[in-house]
Amino acid sequence: MIRILGIDHIVLRVVDVDTMLRFYCDALGCTVDRREDDIGLIQLRAGRSLVDFVVVDGQLGKAGGAAPGKEGRNLDHFCLRVERFDEAELRRHLAAFGIDIGKVVQRHGAEGDGPSVYITDPENNVVELKGPPR
């Protein structure tokens, strides 16, 4: 059984970073938590969660295809923080539903670095399952 604690973060593919920063930071009150400009990633603090921007022409953004619009998707993935992260148990549980999971790696989330894995829902939305920080 998987017990979800909440949304850890969402990842938006963006074209105009400055406009998006003004909207999310100035208008909504988020703050820049972390930047990795070399790969085109900006992470904003939104309470206990993060809103990540992936610049569409950056290293990460290019993997998502066309810029947001009719030919490209705006949401890269969303992440669910799970209470317990036992890789073997996750694999067994999800396999019972015909869901394959990828390689477990350490990724940065709202609570810090910890184990995570990507899965895909039936309509090809990418969902990250994220465990507790190290």
PDB file of C-alpha atoms in Angstrom:
ATOM      1  CA  MET A   1       0.000   0.000   0.000  1.00  0.00           C
ATOM      2  CA  ILE A   2       1.243   3.475  -0.857  1.00  0.00           C
ATOM      3  CA  ARG A   3       0.442   6.304   1.553  1.00  0.00           C
ATOM      4  CA  ILE A   4       0.645   9.745  -0.036  1.00  0.00           C
ATOM      5  CA  LEU A   5       1.547  12.647   2.231  1.00  0.00           C
ATOM      6  CA  GLY A   6       0.979  15.386  -0.333  1.00  0.00           C
ATOM      7  CA  ILE A   7       2.301  17.035  -3.453  1.00  0.00           C
ATOM      8  CA  ASP A   8       6.040  17.571  -3.213  1.00  0.00           C
ATOM      9  CA  HIS A   9       6.400  19.642  -6.373  1.00  0.00           C
ATOM     10  CA  ILE A  10       5.141  20.311  -9.863  1.00  0.00           C
ATOM     11  CA  VAL A  11       7.317  21.074 -12.869  1.00  0.00           C
ATOM     12  CA  LEU A  12       6.224  23.626 -15.457  1.00  0.00           C
ATOM     13  CA  ARG A  13       7.930  24.002 -18.833  1.00  0.00           C
ATOM     14  CA  VAL A  14       8.342  27.728 -19.436  1.00  0.00           C
ATOM     15  CA  VAL A  15       9.261  30.012 -22.329  1.00  0.00           C
ATOM     16  CA  ASP A  16       9.442  33.428 -20.642  1.00  0.00           C
ATOM     17  CA  VAL A  17      11.177  32.940 -17.291  1.00  0.00           C
ATOM     18  CA  ASP A  18      11.042  36.603 -16.220  1.00  0.00           C
ATOM     19  CA  THR A  19       7.279  36.863 -16.752  1.00  0.00           C
ATOM     20  CA  MET A  20       6.712  33.573 -14.921  1.00  0.00           C
ATOM     21  CA  LEU A  21       8.941  34.673 -12.028  1.00  0.00           C
ATOM     22  CA  ARG A  22       7.010  37.931 -11.707  1.00  0.00           C
ATOM     23  CA  PHE A  23       3.714  36.043 -11.654  1.00  0.00           C
ATOM     24  CA  TYR A  24       4.711  33.327  -9.195  1.00  0.00           C
ATOM     25  CA  CYS A  25       7.027  35.407  -6.959  1.00  0.00           C
ATOM     26  CA  ASP A  26       5.645  38.935  -7.104  1.00  0.00           C
ATOM     27  CA  ALA A  27       1.962  38.161  -7.553  1.00  0.00           C
ATOM     28  CA  LEU A  28       1.654  34.886  -5.637  1.00  0.00           C
ATOM     29  CA  GLY A  29       4.430  35.263  -3.075  1.00  0.00           C
ATOM     30  CA  CYS A  30       6.679  32.337  -3.975  1.00  0.00           C
ATOM     31  CA  THR A  31      10.414  32.727  -3.448  1.00  0.00           C
ATOM     32  CA  VAL A  32      13.347  31.362  -5.448  1.00  0.00           C
ATOM     33  CA  ASP A  33      14.587  28.366  -3.454  1.00  0.00           C
ATOM     34  CA  ARG A  34      17.253  27.009  -5.814  1.00  0.00           C
ATOM     35  CA  ARG A  35      18.595  27.621  -9.305  1.00  0.00           C
ATOM     36  CA  GLU A  36      20.505  25.333 -11.640  1.00  0.00           C
ATOM     37  CA  ASP A  37      20.903  27.612 -14.637  1.00  0.00           C
ATOM     38  CA  ASP A  38      23.301  25.210 -16.367  1.00  0.00           C
ATOM     39  CA  ILE A  39      20.424  22.764 -16.908  1.00  0.00           C
ATOM     40  CA  GLY A  40      17.610  25.343 -17.065  1.00  0.00           C
ATOM     41  CA  LEU A  41      15.962  24.644 -13.700  1.00  0.00           C
ATOM     42  CA  ILE A  42      14.542  27.166 -11.214  1.00  0.00           C
ATOM     43  CA  GLN A  43      12.814  25.918  -8.064  1.00  0.00           C
ATOM     44  CA  LEU A  44      10.348  28.177  -6.256  1.00  0.00           C
ATOM     45  CA  ARG A  45       9.208  27.676  -2.688  1.00  0.00           C
ATOM     46  CA  ALA A  46       5.419  27.515  -2.416  1.00  0.00           C
ATOM     47  CA  GLY A  47       4.734  26.813   1.244  1.00  0.00           C
ATOM     48  CA  ARG A  48       5.821  23.231   1.970  1.00  0.00           C
ATOM     49  CA  SER A  49       5.987  22.457  -1.745  1.00  0.00           C
ATOM     50  CA  LEU A  50       7.990  23.534  -4.769  1.00  0.00           C
ATOM     51  CA  VAL A  51       6.981  24.847  -8.176  1.00  0.00           C
ATOM     52  CA  ASP A  52       9.812  24.087 -10.585  1.00  0.00           C
ATOM     53  CA  PHE A  53      10.396  25.900 -13.861  1.00  0.00           C
ATOM     54  CA  VAL A  54      12.162  24.043 -16.650  1.00  0.00           C
ATOM     55  CA  VAL A  55      13.190  26.437 -19.411  1.00  0.00           C
ATOM     56  CA  VAL A  56      12.046  24.901 -22.721  1.00  0.00           C
ATOM     57  CA  ASP A  57      15.301  25.692 -24.542  1.00  0.00           C
ATOM     58  CA  GLY A  58      17.480  24.436 -21.664  1.00  0.00           C
ATOM     59  CA  GLN A  59      18.974  20.976 -21.163  1.00  0.00           C
ATOM     60  CA  LEU A  60      15.963  19.617 -19.257  1.00  0.00           C
ATOM     61  CA  GLY A  61      13.364  21.508 -21.282  1.00  0.00           C
ATOM     62  CA  LYS A  62      14.511  20.178 -24.650  1.00  0.00           C
ATOM     63  CA  ALA A  63      13.643  16.655 -23.503  1.00  0.00           C
ATOM     64  CA  GLY A  64       9.953  17.667 -23.299  1.00  0.00           C
ATOM     65  CA  GLY A  65       9.579  18.457 -27.005  1.00  0.00           C
ATOM     66  CA  ALA A  66       7.949  21.571 -28.384  1.00  0.00           C
ATOM     67  CA  ALA A  67       7.244  24.577 -26.188  1.00  0.00           C
ATOM     68  CA  PRO A  68       3.871  24.636 -24.401  1.00  0.00           C
ATOM     69  CA  GLY A  69       1.077  24.784 -26.924  1.00  0.00           C
ATOM     70  CA  LYS A  70      -0.755  22.462 -29.270  1.00  0.00           C
ATOM     71  CA  GLU A  71       2.351  20.371 -30.052  1.00  0.00           C
ATOM     72  CA  GLY A  72       4.003  20.385 -26.634  1.00  0.00           C
ATOM     73  CA  ARG A  73       3.033  19.888 -23.061  1.00  0.00           C
ATOM     74  CA  ASN A  74       3.347  22.455 -20.320  1.00  0.00           C
ATOM     75  CA  LEU A  75       3.419  20.138 -17.332  1.00  0.00           C
ATOM     76  CA  ASP A  76       6.565  18.023 -17.306  1.00  0.00           C
ATOM     77  CA  HIS A  77       5.528  15.916 -14.301  1.00  0.00           C
ATOM     78  CA  PHE A  78       4.127  16.136 -10.817  1.00  0.00           C
ATOM     79  CA  CYS A  79       5.577  14.557  -7.727  1.00  0.00           C
ATOM     80  CA  LEU A  80       3.802  12.801  -4.879  1.00  0.00           C
ATOM     81  CA  ARG A  81       5.667  12.499  -1.594  1.00  0.00           C
ATOM     82  CA  VAL A  82       5.191   9.001  -0.190  1.00  0.00           C
ATOM     83  CA  GLU A  83       5.539   8.246   3.508  1.00  0.00           C
ATOM     84  CA  ARG A  84       7.748   5.211   3.154  1.00  0.00           C
ATOM     85  CA  PHE A  85      10.050   4.465   0.249  1.00  0.00           C
ATOM     86  CA  ASP A  86      10.863   0.774   0.034  1.00  0.00           C
ATOM     87  CA  GLU A  87      11.951   0.076  -3.544  1.00  0.00           C
ATOM     88  CA  ALA A  88      11.192  -3.652  -3.483  1.00  0.00           C
ATOM     89  CA  GLU A  89       7.749  -3.059  -1.972  1.00  0.00           C
ATOM     90  CA  LEU A  90       6.984  -0.294  -4.497  1.00  0.00           C
ATOM     91  CA  ARG A  91       7.987  -2.546  -7.401  1.00  0.00           C
ATOM     92  CA  ARG A  92       5.839  -5.429  -6.124  1.00  0.00           C
ATOM     93  CA  HIS A  93       2.835  -3.215  -5.418  1.00  0.00           C
ATOM     94  CA  LEU A  94       2.896  -1.345  -8.733  1.00  0.00           C
ATOM     95  CA  ALA A  95       3.632  -4.487 -10.757  1.00  0.00           C
ATOM     96  CA  ALA A  96       0.314  -5.880  -9.491  1.00  0.00           C
ATOM     97  CA  PHE A  97      -1.314  -3.031 -11.459  1.00  0.00           C
ATOM     98  CA  GLY A  98       0.845  -3.575 -14.533  1.00  0.00           C
ATOM     99  CA  ILE A  99       2.917  -0.466 -13.788  1.00  0.00           C
ATOM    100  CA  ASP A 100       6.628  -0.577 -14.520  1.00  0.00           C
ATOM    101  CA  ILE A 101       8.905   1.724 -12.607  1.00  0.00           C
ATOM    102  CA  GLY A 102      12.238   3.085 -13.691  1.00  0.00           C
ATOM    103  CA  LYS A 103      15.507   3.290 -11.845  1.00  0.00           C
ATOM    104  CA  VAL A 104      15.392   4.728  -8.331  1.00  0.00           C
ATOM    105  CA  VAL A 105      17.698   7.746  -8.032  1.00  0.00           C
ATOM    106  CA  GLN A 106      18.344  10.526  -5.528  1.00  0.00           C
ATOM    107  CA  ARG A 107      16.560  13.734  -6.554  1.00  0.00           C
ATOM    108  CA  HIS A 108      15.994  17.103  -4.908  1.00  0.00           C
ATOM    109  CA  GLY A 109      12.495  17.856  -3.671  1.00  0.00           C
ATOM    110  CA  ALA A 110      10.728  20.173  -1.261  1.00  0.00           C
ATOM    111  CA  GLU A 111      12.251  18.425   1.769  1.00  0.00           C
ATOM    112  CA  GLY A 112      15.726  17.905   0.295  1.00  0.00           C
ATOM    113  CA  ASP A 113      17.449  15.077  -1.562  1.00  0.00           C
ATOM    114  CA  GLY A 114      15.904  11.641  -1.382  1.00  0.00           C
ATOM    115  CA  PRO A 115      14.963   8.567  -3.392  1.00  0.00           C
ATOM    116  CA  SER A 116      12.522   8.952  -6.252  1.00  0.00           C
ATOM    117  CA  VAL A 117      11.201   7.090  -9.247  1.00  0.00           C
ATOM    118  CA  TYR A 118       9.136   8.032 -12.282  1.00  0.00           C
ATOM    119  CA  ILE A 119       6.037   6.194 -13.474  1.00  0.00           C
ATOM    120  CA  THR A 120       3.545   7.025 -16.228  1.00  0.00           C
ATOM    121  CA  ASP A 121      -0.222   7.141 -15.819  1.00  0.00           C
ATOM    122  CA  PRO A 122      -2.635   5.680 -18.396  1.00  0.00           C
ATOM    123  CA  GLU A 123      -2.760   8.970 -20.339  1.00  0.00           C
ATOM    124  CA  ASN A 124       1.026   9.366 -20.402  1.00  0.00           C
ATOM    125  CA  ASN A 125       1.300  11.892 -17.580  1.00  0.00           C
ATOM    126  CA  VAL A 126       4.565  11.447 -15.711  1.00  0.00           C
ATOM    127  CA  VAL A 127       4.261  10.986 -11.948  1.00  0.00           C
ATOM    128  CA  GLU A 128       7.267  11.007  -9.622  1.00  0.00           C
ATOM    129  CA  LEU A 129       7.026   9.116  -6.346  1.00  0.00           C
ATOM    130  CA  LYS A 130       9.404  10.709  -3.835  1.00  0.00           C
ATOM    131  CA  GLY A 131      10.618   9.304  -0.553  1.00  0.00           C
ATOM    132  CA  PRO A 132      11.878  11.094   2.558  1.00  0.00           C
ATOM    133  CA  PRO A 133      15.098  13.094   2.502  1.00  0.00           C
ATOM    134  CA  ARG A 134      18.318  11.284   3.248  1.00  0.00           C
TER     135      ARG A 134
END
